[in-house]
Every structure is written in structure tokens, then in C-alpha cells.
Amino acid sequence: SQQGEEDPQALSIQEGENATMNCSYKTSINNLQWYRQNSGRGLVHLILIRSNEREKHSGRLRVTLDTSKKSSSLLITASRAADTASYFCATDFRGGFKTIFGAGTRLFVKA
Amino acid sequence: DTAVSQTPKYLVTQMGNDKSIKCEQNLGHDTMYWYKQDSKKFLKIMFSYNNKELIINETVPNRFSPKSPDKAHLNLHINSLELGDSAVYFCASSQEAEAFFGQGTRLTVV
């Protein structure tokens, strides 16, 4: 399977704590993306990191990529209740015409 | 304005029926997709179109037939619906890597 796999499957933290989610994939990639899905809604793009990048920041988000280990992590700092959602990593194949998603990490932030 | 819109949002139908889900994007993107999200939230690509041409068909049963009349529209027609087709179907579009998703169509086959 080419799908990314997120770890953990579910994560429950207190507001203000940091949340770390990991993603592993199996084949070479051009880039890796992270998406968020609120309950009952479509996915929203958060951040993209290219294969030649090791770390990227966007607001409270920090993404790392280790192509030697075929893994990525998403760190959400100072979490808020509004961060409660499922988070998916995604990798591109076939020149970008095939984006494969993992099973997601369900994050629950308690107020 | 909604970037990627799908209709209907909910669809309840009986086994054996034929149904369609429509998708339109106003982003000017060349590539559109259909994804299926099952009850375990696993998101699986079904089809990918680029400029009205089918690029990816992920071994989806031929009861599922996508149609792209123009690059802004990608509709999904499903024949002879089965219980296992119950899921949330998402349409998406992209120009480069970032994909924009519709709000999903929750299909329930009874």
C-alpha cells in the first residue's frame, strides 16, 4: 500500500498543551501535505513540505520531514479547543494526479 | 462563493437504485478528484481527472462512472447501489499540490 499511516490514531490533550502527530509513508515522494477535517466537513489544507525541505512552520504549526525514514511529523503548539479535528497526511504520486491520504489522527483538545 | 460545491449533501436511497452526485469548482483548476471516506474515516481516492480526461481509476467497480462535461465539473454516477457503497463521497480539485475539497455527500444505502 502506498498510503501514509498516521500515529497515533487518537490523541486527547488539554488546551495549551502541544500535540504531535506522526506520519509514515512507503515510497518516494515529491512533497507531503497535512490536512485537517472537522467533523462532518471536507478536508482543509494546512501545510505542504517538499522533499528537499526538512522543516516548515506556519503559525502554530511545525512540520518536519525525514525522507530517509519516510516519515513526517506535525506539531501543533499551544493547542486550542478549536483544534479538535482529524488530521491527515497526504503524499502525491503520478505527477500529482494521485494524492494518497492516511487514516488520520483524531485530536481532541479539552478546554 | 464556495470553491468546490457538491450536491446533494445527503442522499438516502434503496439498494439497486441509480444515483448521481454533482461537483463543480470555480477555482479554474485543471484537476478534479473523487474520494470515498468510509465509516473508519479512511479516505480513498477513486478517480482523478485532468482537463476532462481520466487519469486515475483506482480499481473502482464499473458501477461507478465519473463524467466530466468540462474541466469545472466532475459528476459521479453510481448504478445498482449496494449497502457497501454507504460512505461520504468527497469531490476535490487542485492546480498544483494543494487540494480543495467540497463538503462531502453522505450516501446511505438502505
Short mmCIF file of C-alpha atoms in Angstrom, two decimals:
data_model
loop_
_atom_site.label_atom_id
_atom_site.label_comp_id
_atom_site.label_asym_id
_atom_site.label_seq_id
_atom_site.Cartn_x
_atom_site.Cartn_y
_atom_site.Cartn_z
CA SER A 1 0.00 0.00 0.00
CA GLN A 2 1.19 3.49 -0.74
CA GLN A 3 -0.88 5.13 1.92
CA GLY A 4 0.61 7.17 4.68
CA GLU A 5 -0.11 5.96 8.13
CA GLU A 6 -0.67 8.37 10.96
CA ASP A 7 0.28 7.72 14.52
CA PRO A 8 -1.35 7.90 16.99
CA GLN A 9 -4.83 7.09 15.77
CA ALA A 10 -6.31 9.26 18.50
CA LEU A 11 -4.89 11.88 20.84
CA SER A 12 -6.54 13.68 23.74
CA ILE A 13 -4.83 16.67 25.35
CA GLN A 14 -5.59 19.71 27.46
CA GLU A 15 -5.88 23.16 25.97
CA GLY A 16 -2.49 24.84 25.93
CA GLU A 17 -0.53 21.63 25.50
CA ASN A 18 1.33 20.71 22.34
CA ALA A 19 0.07 17.97 20.04
CA THR A 20 2.38 15.85 17.92
CA MET A 21 1.21 13.57 15.15
CA ASN A 22 3.38 11.36 13.01
CA CYS A 23 3.03 10.06 9.50
CA SER A 24 4.94 7.32 7.71
CA TYR A 25 4.84 6.51 4.03
CA LYS A 26 6.30 3.82 1.82
CA THR A 27 7.53 5.20 -1.49
CA SER A 28 9.49 8.21 -2.71
CA ILE A 29 7.55 11.44 -2.74
CA ASN A 30 7.72 14.90 -4.27
CA ASN A 31 6.01 16.53 -1.33
CA LEU A 32 3.96 15.74 1.74
CA GLN A 33 0.92 17.64 2.91
CA TRP A 34 -1.13 17.85 6.06
CA TYR A 35 -4.87 18.42 6.09
CA ARG A 36 -7.45 18.97 8.80
CA GLN A 37 -11.00 17.67 8.79
CA ASN A 38 -13.58 18.98 11.19
CA SER A 39 -16.44 16.62 11.95
CA GLY A 40 -18.85 16.41 9.05
CA ARG A 41 -16.82 18.72 6.84
CA GLY A 42 -14.39 18.49 3.95
CA LEU A 43 -10.64 18.48 4.34
CA VAL A 44 -8.75 21.75 4.58
CA HIS A 45 -5.15 22.08 3.50
CA LEU A 46 -2.79 23.12 6.30
CA ILE A 47 0.77 22.93 5.04
CA LEU A 48 2.95 21.40 2.35
CA ILE A 49 6.57 20.38 2.75
CA ARG A 50 8.68 19.47 -0.27
CA SER A 51 11.01 16.50 -0.37
CA ASN A 52 14.08 18.75 -0.24
CA GLU A 53 12.86 20.54 2.89
CA ARG A 54 13.36 19.29 6.43
CA GLU A 55 11.20 21.65 8.44
CA LYS A 56 8.46 24.17 7.81
CA HIS A 57 6.45 26.49 10.01
CA SER A 58 3.05 28.09 9.64
CA GLY A 59 1.66 29.92 12.65
CA ARG A 60 1.31 27.36 15.43
CA LEU A 61 2.10 24.50 13.07
CA ARG A 62 5.50 22.94 12.63
CA VAL A 63 6.08 20.16 10.15
CA THR A 64 9.22 18.07 9.81
CA LEU A 65 10.13 15.64 7.07
CA ASP A 66 12.71 12.88 7.20
CA THR A 67 12.92 11.30 3.77
CA SER A 68 15.49 8.76 4.92
CA LYS A 69 12.96 7.38 7.40
CA LYS A 70 10.00 8.16 5.16
CA SER A 71 8.27 9.96 7.97
CA SER A 72 6.84 13.34 8.86
CA SER A 73 5.52 14.92 12.00
CA LEU A 74 3.02 17.69 12.62
CA LEU A 75 3.35 19.69 15.81
CA ILE A 76 0.55 21.98 16.93
CA THR A 77 1.75 24.26 19.70
CA ALA A 78 -0.42 25.82 22.39
CA SER A 79 -3.45 23.85 21.28
CA ARG A 80 -6.95 25.24 21.47
CA ALA A 81 -10.33 23.58 21.70
CA ALA A 82 -10.92 24.70 18.10
CA ASP A 83 -8.03 22.47 17.00
CA THR A 84 -10.21 19.45 17.73
CA ALA A 85 -10.39 17.64 14.40
CA SER A 86 -8.90 14.79 12.42
CA TYR A 87 -5.52 15.39 10.84
CA PHE A 88 -4.38 13.61 7.71
CA CYS A 89 -1.08 13.43 5.94
CA ALA A 90 -1.08 13.06 2.18
CA THR A 91 1.52 12.18 -0.42
CA ASP A 92 1.50 12.72 -4.17
CA PHE A 93 2.07 10.20 -6.91
CA ARG A 94 1.69 10.09 -10.65
CA GLY A 95 2.78 13.65 -11.18
CA GLY A 96 0.36 14.98 -8.62
CA PHE A 97 -2.72 13.33 -10.11
CA LYS A 98 -2.95 10.85 -7.27
CA THR A 99 -2.91 12.14 -3.71
CA ILE A 100 -2.97 9.39 -1.15
CA PHE A 101 -4.23 10.02 2.35
CA GLY A 102 -3.51 8.16 5.53
CA ALA A 103 -6.14 7.06 8.02
CA GLY A 104 -5.78 10.21 10.11
CA THR A 105 -5.19 11.13 13.72
CA ARG A 106 -8.21 12.25 15.71
CA LEU A 107 -7.19 15.07 18.01
CA PHE A 108 -9.39 16.09 20.90
CA VAL A 109 -8.43 19.23 22.81
CA LYS A 110 -10.17 19.62 26.13
CA ALA A 111 -10.98 23.12 27.32
CA ASP B 1 -18.51 31.86 -3.00
CA THR B 2 -18.00 28.16 -2.45
CA ALA B 3 -14.86 26.97 -4.21
CA VAL B 4 -15.84 23.30 -4.59
CA SER B 5 -19.51 22.51 -4.26
CA GLN B 6 -21.20 19.13 -4.25
CA THR B 7 -24.85 18.26 -4.41
CA PRO B 8 -26.66 16.74 -2.74
CA LYS B 9 -25.21 16.91 0.76
CA TYR B 10 -27.23 13.91 1.90
CA LEU B 11 -28.55 11.04 -0.16
CA VAL B 12 -30.59 8.13 1.17
CA THR B 13 -31.61 5.50 -1.32
CA GLN B 14 -32.52 1.87 -1.64
CA MET B 15 -30.30 -0.92 -2.84
CA GLY B 16 -30.38 -1.37 -6.58
CA ASN B 17 -31.13 2.26 -7.36
CA ASP B 18 -29.01 4.50 -9.57
CA LYS B 19 -27.92 7.89 -8.25
CA SER B 20 -25.70 10.79 -9.21
CA ILE B 21 -23.61 13.25 -7.25
CA LYS B 22 -22.63 16.52 -8.86
CA CYS B 23 -19.48 18.53 -8.29
CA GLU B 24 -18.46 21.94 -9.54
CA GLN B 25 -15.37 24.03 -8.85
CA ASN B 26 -14.95 27.73 -9.59
CA LEU B 27 -11.22 27.84 -8.95
CA GLY B 28 -10.13 27.31 -12.53
CA HIS B 29 -8.26 24.15 -11.57
CA ASP B 30 -7.34 21.58 -14.17
CA THR B 31 -7.53 18.50 -11.93
CA MET B 32 -10.55 17.11 -10.12
CA TYR B 33 -10.97 14.06 -7.92
CA TRP B 34 -13.49 11.83 -6.25
CA TYR B 35 -12.68 10.32 -2.86
CA LYS B 36 -14.62 7.90 -0.70
CA GLN B 37 -14.42 8.13 3.08
CA ASP B 38 -15.66 5.07 4.92
CA SER B 39 -17.02 4.73 8.42
CA LYS B 40 -13.50 4.42 9.82
CA LYS B 41 -12.64 7.79 8.25
CA PHE B 42 -10.20 6.27 5.81
CA LEU B 43 -10.07 8.46 2.69
CA LYS B 44 -9.53 6.56 -0.55
CA ILE B 45 -9.04 8.05 -3.99
CA MET B 46 -11.46 6.79 -6.62
CA PHE B 47 -10.87 8.89 -9.73
CA SER B 48 -8.69 11.69 -10.92
CA TYR B 49 -9.43 13.81 -13.99
CA ASN B 50 -7.23 16.37 -15.68
CA ASN B 51 -8.81 18.70 -18.23
CA LYS B 52 -11.78 16.37 -18.63
CA GLU B 53 -9.59 13.34 -19.18
CA LEU B 54 -9.50 10.36 -16.83
CA ILE B 55 -6.03 9.99 -15.32
CA ILE B 56 -6.56 7.71 -12.35
CA ASN B 57 -9.11 4.95 -11.85
CA GLU B 58 -8.35 3.18 -8.63
CA THR B 59 -9.93 -0.21 -9.36
CA VAL B 60 -13.34 1.14 -8.61
CA PRO B 61 -16.24 -1.15 -9.63
CA ASN B 62 -17.58 -0.19 -13.02
CA ARG B 63 -20.91 0.59 -11.37
CA PHE B 64 -19.21 3.91 -10.64
CA SER B 65 -18.93 6.11 -13.69
CA PRO B 66 -17.46 9.60 -13.46
CA LYS B 67 -18.28 12.15 -16.11
CA SER B 68 -16.57 15.44 -16.75
CA PRO B 69 -18.51 17.61 -19.21
CA ASP B 70 -15.96 20.39 -18.76
CA LYS B 71 -12.99 20.95 -16.52
CA ALA B 72 -15.10 22.73 -13.90
CA HIS B 73 -17.43 19.78 -13.37
CA LEU B 74 -16.91 16.18 -12.35
CA ASN B 75 -20.05 14.20 -11.65
CA LEU B 76 -20.26 10.71 -10.22
CA HIS B 77 -22.95 8.30 -11.30
CA ILE B 78 -23.47 5.08 -9.38
CA ASN B 79 -25.52 2.21 -10.76
CA SER B 80 -27.13 -0.63 -8.84
CA LEU B 81 -26.26 0.75 -5.43
CA GLU B 82 -25.13 -1.70 -2.76
CA LEU B 83 -25.08 -1.46 1.02
CA GLY B 84 -21.28 -1.25 0.93
CA ASP B 85 -21.48 1.93 -1.10
CA SER B 86 -22.66 3.78 2.00
CA ALA B 87 -19.99 6.36 2.77
CA VAL B 88 -19.16 10.02 2.45
CA TYR B 89 -18.01 10.97 -1.04
CA PHE B 90 -15.78 13.98 -1.47
CA CYS B 91 -15.02 15.90 -4.60
CA ALA B 92 -11.79 17.88 -4.74
CA SER B 93 -9.82 19.97 -7.18
CA SER B 94 -6.24 21.10 -7.46
CA GLN B 95 -3.95 23.04 -9.74
CA GLU B 96 -0.69 22.09 -8.12
CA ALA B 97 -0.29 20.08 -4.94
CA GLU B 98 -2.87 21.66 -2.66
CA ALA B 99 -6.29 20.10 -2.97
CA PHE B 100 -9.53 21.92 -2.22
CA PHE B 101 -12.37 19.75 -1.00
CA GLY B 102 -16.10 20.00 -1.20
CA GLN B 103 -18.22 19.48 1.90
CA GLY B 104 -18.99 15.89 1.04
CA THR B 105 -22.07 13.88 0.13
CA ARG B 106 -23.21 11.39 2.74
CA LEU B 107 -24.67 8.44 0.86
CA THR B 108 -26.73 5.94 2.80
CA VAL B 109 -27.95 2.84 1.02
CA VAL B 110 -30.75 1.00 2.79
#
